[in-house]
């Protein structure tokens, strides 16, 4: 049977700026996690992608990439068994942690009851992708998004992040193949509309690869941690939605030349657009897409 042992993080003795290896956080082993879940009668759900981090070295690796500071508010999507939440609490002013599965509340109550940092953890049992992230922080705070979400919600996460201008940094874990798409460069077969959209708004860095056995239960897939830093997109705020639609439309038939997309959207195939209409969408960089978006906008019948 799992029993609460030393207070989580009690050995840290650090209010902020813990050692970057995150060693102060008491991560559950697979046996402790299994026992705690059994004790609380929680059966993990595949639908919610409940594969929890159990590897201390991986947690230390993740922690080493995370910033720390008194103005930082971490917004965590998918707290699970709080593997990352304690580390985030030790590195920022507070954590707003979303968990969609209300059954985990009982598990959290056990884990948080003796945690000296629990006053900094604001648990919310709701869909973190439906939340208004901007409203969670005050003007003088720095929001940082952190999450490890199921594959099915990865696209929603990226699109919401891009459209939430208040969030300038994020650390997100994705299935490896999805991370490959987000980091792909023009010309690569993984390069697509999501690569263009994310890289238009963010500098994307692949920070770590995580094999299946660092999670419990062991998933069938590998994961990768990406670090995202917002950079100027060259678009006005009010252009964002039509830019996303534009890029999506251009990649709808990715094997066809852009002439096909131009015909569908009323862009002339003559003049300045003649040469580019001969290219496939995957040949254009994110900056090329922004330039094309601006130059075709006045020439199109509709957006
Ligand atoms: N962060 C923990 C870790 O690394 O061990 C848990 C990761 S687990 C892969 C994903 C967690 O996200 C699960 O606990 C799941 O219930 C939760 N989840 C899935 N979709 C969610 C959503 N839309 N909003 C909030 N939580 C979600």
PDB file of N, CA, C and O in Angstrom, residues 245-294:
ATOM      1  N   UNK A 245      -5.974  30.132 -41.846  1.00  0.00           N
ATOM      2  CA  UNK A 245      -6.844  29.559 -42.882  1.00  0.00           C
ATOM      3  C   UNK A 245      -6.103  29.481 -44.226  1.00  0.00           C
ATOM      4  O   UNK A 245      -6.215  28.514 -44.970  1.00  0.00           O
ATOM      5  N   UNK A 246      -5.342  30.519 -44.501  1.00  0.00           N
ATOM      6  CA  UNK A 246      -4.574  30.604 -45.747  1.00  0.00           C
ATOM      7  C   UNK A 246      -3.570  29.447 -45.838  1.00  0.00           C
ATOM      8  O   UNK A 246      -3.503  28.730 -46.845  1.00  0.00           O
ATOM      9  N   UNK A 247      -2.821  29.234 -44.764  1.00  0.00           N
ATOM     10  CA  UNK A 247      -1.800  28.177 -44.765  1.00  0.00           C
ATOM     11  C   UNK A 247      -2.474  26.802 -44.867  1.00  0.00           C
ATOM     12  O   UNK A 247      -2.032  25.928 -45.623  1.00  0.00           O
ATOM     13  N   UNK A 248      -3.544  26.636 -44.115  1.00  0.00           N
ATOM     14  CA  UNK A 248      -4.278  25.364 -44.157  1.00  0.00           C
ATOM     15  C   UNK A 248      -4.749  25.088 -45.588  1.00  0.00           C
ATOM     16  O   UNK A 248      -4.591  23.978 -46.104  1.00  0.00           O
ATOM     17  N   UNK A 249      -5.301  26.110 -46.234  1.00  0.00           N
ATOM     18  CA  UNK A 249      -5.796  25.958 -47.612  1.00  0.00           C
ATOM     19  C   UNK A 249      -4.677  25.614 -48.586  1.00  0.00           C
ATOM     20  O   UNK A 249      -4.843  24.785 -49.481  1.00  0.00           O
ATOM     21  N   UNK A 250      -3.511  26.214 -48.375  1.00  0.00           N
ATOM     22  CA  UNK A 250      -2.386  25.974 -49.290  1.00  0.00           C
ATOM     23  C   UNK A 250      -1.905  24.525 -49.213  1.00  0.00           C
ATOM     24  O   UNK A 250      -1.431  23.968 -50.201  1.00  0.00           O
ATOM     25  N   UNK A 251      -2.023  23.912 -48.022  1.00  0.00           N
ATOM     26  CA  UNK A 251      -1.545  22.535 -47.847  1.00  0.00           C
ATOM     27  C   UNK A 251      -2.651  21.494 -48.027  1.00  0.00           C
ATOM     28  O   UNK A 251      -2.391  20.308 -47.825  1.00  0.00           O
ATOM     29  N   UNK A 252      -3.832  21.930 -48.412  1.00  0.00           N
ATOM     30  CA  UNK A 252      -4.954  20.987 -48.518  1.00  0.00           C
ATOM     31  C   UNK A 252      -4.623  19.862 -49.498  1.00  0.00           C
ATOM     32  O   UNK A 252      -4.938  18.701 -49.256  1.00  0.00           O
ATOM     33  N   UNK A 253      -3.998  20.220 -50.608  1.00  0.00           N
ATOM     34  CA  UNK A 253      -3.547  19.203 -51.568  1.00  0.00           C
ATOM     35  C   UNK A 253      -2.043  19.401 -51.720  1.00  0.00           C
ATOM     36  O   UNK A 253      -1.580  20.007 -52.673  1.00  0.00           O
ATOM     37  N   UNK A 254      -1.293  18.869 -50.762  1.00  0.00           N
ATOM     38  CA  UNK A 254       0.113  19.253 -50.669  1.00  0.00           C
ATOM     39  C   UNK A 254       0.963  18.771 -51.837  1.00  0.00           C
ATOM     40  O   UNK A 254       2.035  19.299 -52.094  1.00  0.00           O
ATOM     41  N   UNK A 255       0.501  17.753 -52.557  1.00  0.00           N
ATOM     42  CA  UNK A 255       1.293  17.264 -53.684  1.00  0.00           C
ATOM     43  C   UNK A 255       1.052  18.118 -54.936  1.00  0.00           C
ATOM     44  O   UNK A 255       1.758  17.993 -55.933  1.00  0.00           O
ATOM     45  N   UNK A 256       0.021  18.958 -54.899  1.00  0.00           N
ATOM     46  CA  UNK A 256      -0.263  19.797 -56.082  1.00  0.00           C
ATOM     47  C   UNK A 256       0.484  21.123 -55.988  1.00  0.00           C
ATOM     48  O   UNK A 256       0.813  21.583 -54.892  1.00  0.00           O
ATOM     49  N   UNK A 257       0.691  21.741 -57.147  1.00  0.00           N
ATOM     50  CA  UNK A 257       1.340  23.053 -57.162  1.00  0.00           C
ATOM     51  C   UNK A 257       0.406  24.102 -56.569  1.00  0.00           C
ATOM     52  O   UNK A 257      -0.822  23.918 -56.547  1.00  0.00           O
ATOM     53  N   UNK A 258       1.009  25.221 -56.151  1.00  0.00           N
ATOM     54  CA  UNK A 258       0.194  26.284 -55.554  1.00  0.00           C
ATOM     55  C   UNK A 258      -0.820  26.855 -56.543  1.00  0.00           C
ATOM     56  O   UNK A 258      -1.796  27.494 -56.139  1.00  0.00           O
ATOM     57  N   UNK A 259      -0.609  26.613 -57.834  1.00  0.00           N
ATOM     58  CA  UNK A 259      -1.578  27.068 -58.839  1.00  0.00           C
ATOM     59  C   UNK A 259      -2.975  26.553 -58.498  1.00  0.00           C
ATOM     60  O   UNK A 259      -3.977  27.269 -58.659  1.00  0.00           O
ATOM     61  N   UNK A 260      -3.052  25.323 -57.990  1.00  0.00           N
ATOM     62  CA  UNK A 260      -4.338  24.728 -57.621  1.00  0.00           C
ATOM     63  C   UNK A 260      -5.006  25.546 -56.501  1.00  0.00           C
ATOM     64  O   UNK A 260      -6.193  25.886 -56.570  1.00  0.00           O
ATOM     65  N   UNK A 261      -4.220  25.884 -55.488  1.00  0.00           N
ATOM     66  CA  UNK A 261      -4.723  26.692 -54.374  1.00  0.00           C
ATOM     67  C   UNK A 261      -5.125  28.094 -54.871  1.00  0.00           C
ATOM     68  O   UNK A 261      -6.169  28.631 -54.495  1.00  0.00           O
ATOM     69  N   UNK A 262      -4.299  28.681 -55.733  1.00  0.00           N
ATOM     70  CA  UNK A 262      -4.590  30.018 -56.248  1.00  0.00           C
ATOM     71  C   UNK A 262      -5.918  30.011 -57.007  1.00  0.00           C
ATOM     72  O   UNK A 262      -6.742  30.920 -56.844  1.00  0.00           O
ATOM     73  N   UNK A 263      -6.124  28.962 -57.811  1.00  0.00           N
ATOM     74  CA  UNK A 263      -7.393  28.883 -58.563  1.00  0.00           C
ATOM     75  C   UNK A 263      -8.574  28.814 -57.610  1.00  0.00           C
ATOM     76  O   UNK A 263      -9.583  29.486 -57.788  1.00  0.00           O
ATOM     77  N   UNK A 264      -8.417  27.984 -56.562  1.00  0.00           N
ATOM     78  CA  UNK A 264      -9.516  27.799 -55.596  1.00  0.00           C
ATOM     79  C   UNK A 264      -9.840  29.086 -54.856  1.00  0.00           C
ATOM     80  O   UNK A 264     -10.964  29.298 -54.414  1.00  0.00           O
ATOM     81  N   UNK A 265      -8.828  29.954 -54.657  1.00  0.00           N
ATOM     82  CA  UNK A 265      -9.050  31.120 -53.794  1.00  0.00           C
ATOM     83  C   UNK A 265      -9.066  32.445 -54.563  1.00  0.00           C
ATOM     84  O   UNK A 265      -9.098  33.514 -53.958  1.00  0.00           O
ATOM     85  N   UNK A 266      -9.026  32.360 -55.868  1.00  0.00           N
ATOM     86  CA  UNK A 266      -9.191  33.577 -56.663  1.00  0.00           C
ATOM     87  C   UNK A 266      -7.941  34.415 -56.813  1.00  0.00           C
ATOM     88  O   UNK A 266      -8.019  35.614 -57.084  1.00  0.00           O
ATOM     89  N   UNK A 267      -6.767  33.810 -56.630  1.00  0.00           N
ATOM     90  CA  UNK A 267      -5.511  34.542 -56.851  1.00  0.00           C
ATOM     91  C   UNK A 267      -5.145  34.381 -58.332  1.00  0.00           C
ATOM     92  O   UNK A 267      -5.156  33.260 -58.851  1.00  0.00           O
ATOM     93  N   UNK A 268      -4.808  35.472 -59.016  1.00  0.00           N
ATOM     94  CA  UNK A 268      -4.442  35.333 -60.427  1.00  0.00           C
ATOM     95  C   UNK A 268      -3.155  34.524 -60.588  1.00  0.00           C
ATOM     96  O   UNK A 268      -2.290  34.552 -59.725  1.00  0.00           O
ATOM     97  N   UNK A 269      -3.071  33.795 -61.693  1.00  0.00           N
ATOM     98  CA  UNK A 269      -1.868  32.972 -61.936  1.00  0.00           C
ATOM     99  C   UNK A 269      -0.852  33.735 -62.786  1.00  0.00           C
ATOM    100  O   UNK A 269       0.102  33.156 -63.290  1.00  0.00           O
ATOM    101  N   UNK A 270      -1.061  35.020 -62.918  1.00  0.00           N
ATOM    102  CA  UNK A 270      -0.209  35.842 -63.792  1.00  0.00           C
ATOM    103  C   UNK A 270       0.662  36.779 -62.959  1.00  0.00           C
ATOM    104  O   UNK A 270       0.568  36.799 -61.725  1.00  0.00           O
ATOM    105  N   UNK A 271       1.470  37.554 -63.633  1.00  0.00           N
ATOM    106  CA  UNK A 271       2.279  38.607 -62.987  1.00  0.00           C
ATOM    107  C   UNK A 271       3.164  38.036 -61.897  1.00  0.00           C
ATOM    108  O   UNK A 271       3.806  36.999 -62.082  1.00  0.00           O
ATOM    109  N   UNK A 272       3.149  38.702 -60.723  1.00  0.00           N
ATOM    110  CA  UNK A 272       4.026  38.302 -59.611  1.00  0.00           C
ATOM    111  C   UNK A 272       3.761  36.885 -59.134  1.00  0.00           C
ATOM    112  O   UNK A 272       4.606  36.260 -58.503  1.00  0.00           O
ATOM    113  N   UNK A 273       2.559  36.395 -59.383  1.00  0.00           N
ATOM    114  CA  UNK A 273       2.193  35.097 -58.817  1.00  0.00           C
ATOM    115  C   UNK A 273       2.491  33.921 -59.746  1.00  0.00           C
ATOM    116  O   UNK A 273       2.331  32.771 -59.357  1.00  0.00           O
ATOM    117  N   UNK A 274       2.921  34.230 -60.965  1.00  0.00           N
ATOM    118  CA  UNK A 274       3.132  33.156 -61.945  1.00  0.00           C
ATOM    119  C   UNK A 274       4.210  32.181 -61.467  1.00  0.00           C
ATOM    120  O   UNK A 274       4.015  30.953 -61.476  1.00  0.00           O
ATOM    121  N   UNK A 275       5.343  32.710 -61.017  1.00  0.00           N
ATOM    122  CA  UNK A 275       6.464  31.832 -60.655  1.00  0.00           C
ATOM    123  C   UNK A 275       6.124  30.988 -59.428  1.00  0.00           C
ATOM    124  O   UNK A 275       6.353  29.774 -59.407  1.00  0.00           O
ATOM    125  N   UNK A 276       5.547  31.648 -58.420  1.00  0.00           N
ATOM    126  CA  UNK A 276       5.271  30.906 -57.170  1.00  0.00           C
ATOM    127  C   UNK A 276       4.164  29.870 -57.373  1.00  0.00           C
ATOM    128  O   UNK A 276       4.127  28.829 -56.705  1.00  0.00           O
ATOM    129  N   UNK A 277       3.278  30.109 -58.334  1.00  0.00           N
ATOM    130  CA  UNK A 277       2.188  29.158 -58.577  1.00  0.00           C
ATOM    131  C   UNK A 277       2.716  27.820 -59.102  1.00  0.00           C
ATOM    132  O   UNK A 277       2.039  26.807 -59.048  1.00  0.00           O
ATOM    133  N   UNK A 278       3.957  27.827 -59.567  1.00  0.00           N
ATOM    134  CA  UNK A 278       4.576  26.589 -60.065  1.00  0.00           C
ATOM    135  C   UNK A 278       5.193  25.750 -58.936  1.00  0.00           C
ATOM    136  O   UNK A 278       5.656  24.632 -59.151  1.00  0.00           O
ATOM    137  N   UNK A 279       5.239  26.318 -57.719  1.00  0.00           N
ATOM    138  CA  UNK A 279       5.871  25.604 -56.595  1.00  0.00           C
ATOM    139  C   UNK A 279       4.845  24.796 -55.815  1.00  0.00           C
ATOM    140  O   UNK A 279       3.642  25.099 -55.845  1.00  0.00           O
ATOM    141  N   UNK A 280       5.334  23.816 -55.076  1.00  0.00           N
ATOM    142  CA  UNK A 280       4.470  23.110 -54.121  1.00  0.00           C
ATOM    143  C   UNK A 280       4.546  23.842 -52.780  1.00  0.00           C
ATOM    144  O   UNK A 280       5.574  24.477 -52.478  1.00  0.00           O
ATOM    145  N   UNK A 281       3.506  23.748 -51.958  1.00  0.00           N
ATOM    146  CA  UNK A 281       3.513  24.508 -50.696  1.00  0.00           C
ATOM    147  C   UNK A 281       4.724  24.185 -49.814  1.00  0.00           C
ATOM    148  O   UNK A 281       5.222  25.056 -49.103  1.00  0.00           O
ATOM    149  N   UNK A 282       5.190  22.941 -49.857  1.00  0.00           N
ATOM    150  CA  UNK A 282       6.286  22.545 -48.957  1.00  0.00           C
ATOM    151  C   UNK A 282       7.608  23.240 -49.298  1.00  0.00           C
ATOM    152  O   UNK A 282       8.561  23.161 -48.523  1.00  0.00           O
ATOM    153  N   UNK A 283       7.665  23.932 -50.462  1.00  0.00           N
ATOM    154  CA  UNK A 283       8.911  24.626 -50.838  1.00  0.00           C
ATOM    155  C   UNK A 283       9.034  25.975 -50.140  1.00  0.00           C
ATOM    156  O   UNK A 283      10.120  26.564 -50.110  1.00  0.00           O
ATOM    157  N   UNK A 284       7.922  26.483 -49.601  1.00  0.00           N
ATOM    158  CA  UNK A 284       7.932  27.838 -49.028  1.00  0.00           C
ATOM    159  C   UNK A 284       8.238  27.809 -47.530  1.00  0.00           C
ATOM    160  O   UNK A 284       7.657  27.013 -46.785  1.00  0.00           O
ATOM    161  N   UNK A 285       9.113  28.703 -47.087  1.00  0.00           N
ATOM    162  CA  UNK A 285       9.425  28.813 -45.654  1.00  0.00           C
ATOM    163  C   UNK A 285       8.273  29.558 -44.967  1.00  0.00           C
ATOM    164  O   UNK A 285       7.443  30.187 -45.640  1.00  0.00           O
ATOM    165  N   UNK A 286       8.242  29.553 -43.629  1.00  0.00           N
ATOM    166  CA  UNK A 286       7.210  30.326 -42.924  1.00  0.00           C
ATOM    167  C   UNK A 286       7.240  31.814 -43.329  1.00  0.00           C
ATOM    168  O   UNK A 286       6.188  32.427 -43.522  1.00  0.00           O
ATOM    169  N   UNK A 287       8.429  32.382 -43.474  1.00  0.00           N
ATOM    170  CA  UNK A 287       8.508  33.792 -43.882  1.00  0.00           C
ATOM    171  C   UNK A 287       7.953  33.976 -45.286  1.00  0.00           C
ATOM    172  O   UNK A 287       7.259  34.972 -45.558  1.00  0.00           O
ATOM    173  N   UNK A 288       8.254  33.042 -46.193  1.00  0.00           N
ATOM    174  CA  UNK A 288       7.688  33.117 -47.548  1.00  0.00           C
ATOM    175  C   UNK A 288       6.160  33.130 -47.480  1.00  0.00           C
ATOM    176  O   UNK A 288       5.485  33.834 -48.238  1.00  0.00           O
ATOM    177  N   UNK A 289       5.611  32.307 -46.573  1.00  0.00           N
ATOM    178  CA  UNK A 289       4.154  32.248 -46.462  1.00  0.00           C
ATOM    179  C   UNK A 289       3.566  33.581 -46.000  1.00  0.00           C
ATOM    180  O   UNK A 289       2.525  34.018 -46.492  1.00  0.00           O
ATOM    181  N   UNK A 290       4.242  34.218 -45.033  1.00  0.00           N
ATOM    182  CA  UNK A 290       3.747  35.521 -44.557  1.00  0.00           C
ATOM    183  C   UNK A 290       3.799  36.535 -45.711  1.00  0.00           C
ATOM    184  O   UNK A 290       2.835  37.278 -45.955  1.00  0.00           O
ATOM    185  N   UNK A 291       4.904  36.529 -46.462  1.00  0.00           N
ATOM    186  CA  UNK A 291       5.030  37.462 -47.590  1.00  0.00           C
ATOM    187  C   UNK A 291       3.963  37.179 -48.638  1.00  0.00           C
ATOM    188  O   UNK A 291       3.322  38.096 -49.163  1.00  0.00           O
ATOM    189  N   UNK A 292       3.759  35.897 -48.934  1.00  0.00           N
ATOM    190  CA  UNK A 292       2.752  35.540 -49.942  1.00  0.00           C
ATOM    191  C   UNK A 292       1.356  35.957 -49.474  1.00  0.00           C
ATOM    192  O   UNK A 292       0.563  36.515 -50.237  1.00  0.00           O
ATOM    193  N   UNK A 293       1.078  35.697 -48.193  1.00  0.00           N
ATOM    194  CA  UNK A 293      -0.223  36.073 -47.622  1.00  0.00           C
ATOM    195  C   UNK A 293      -0.475  37.568 -47.826  1.00  0.00           C
ATOM    196  O   UNK A 293      -1.554  37.976 -48.250  1.00  0.00           O
ATOM    197  N   UNK A 294       0.561  38.371 -47.530  1.00  0.00           N
ATOM    198  CA  UNK A 294       0.385  39.823 -47.678  1.00  0.00           C
ATOM    199  C   UNK A 294       0.248  40.230 -49.131  1.00  0.00           C
ATOM    200  O   UNK A 294      -0.540  41.105 -49.466  1.00  0.00           O
TER     201      UNK A 294
END
